[in-house]
C-alpha angles and dihedrals in degrees: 000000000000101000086058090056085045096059076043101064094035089064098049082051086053089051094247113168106182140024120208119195149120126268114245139142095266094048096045083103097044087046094048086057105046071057097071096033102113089197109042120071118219124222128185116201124185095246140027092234083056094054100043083053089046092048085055098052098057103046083056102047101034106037092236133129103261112210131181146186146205150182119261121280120351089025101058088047086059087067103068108074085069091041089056088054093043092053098125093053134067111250113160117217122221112197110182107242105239108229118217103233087059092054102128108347094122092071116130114260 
């Protein structure tokens, strides 16, 4: 968990001010602690391509550094489409390392 905290606080010190991305397993401690940021603003979207576009829009629009997560795998692939567009700005991009000992274990029983 404290790396998380970590990204966390190495985003406030870069002035960010919201985090787009999709709920998943692999994001739930990124996402815990985007919760106790005071200064970074969480927002769920329903998909990881909305959320890469989000995160575009509002780099563009707001001036502000856009930044976006995902879930492992196919989740981080749905971010580039919006990262394509957002080419000329800097979004930074957060995929959710997979641990080994997870692999698989949200399989239906």
């Amino acid at each position: 968990m404290r790396i998380y905290e970590a990204i966390v606080k190495g985003l406030e010190s870069a002035g960010v001010g919201a985090a787009f991305g999709g709920a998943g397993e692999n994001a739930a401690g990124l996402m815990l602690a985007l919760k106790h940021s005071k200064q970074i603003r969480p927002i769920i979207t329903r998909n990881e391509q909305a959320a890469s576009f989000m995160a575009c829009g509002y780099a563009m629009y707001s001036g502000h550094l856009g930044v976006c997560f995902a879930t492992a795998g196919p989740g981080a692939f749905n971010l580039f489409s919006g990262l394509a567009v957002a080419m000329s700005d800097p979004i930074p991009c957060w995929r959710s390392p997979v641990f080994r000992h997870s692999i698989g274990r949200a399989r239906a029983r």
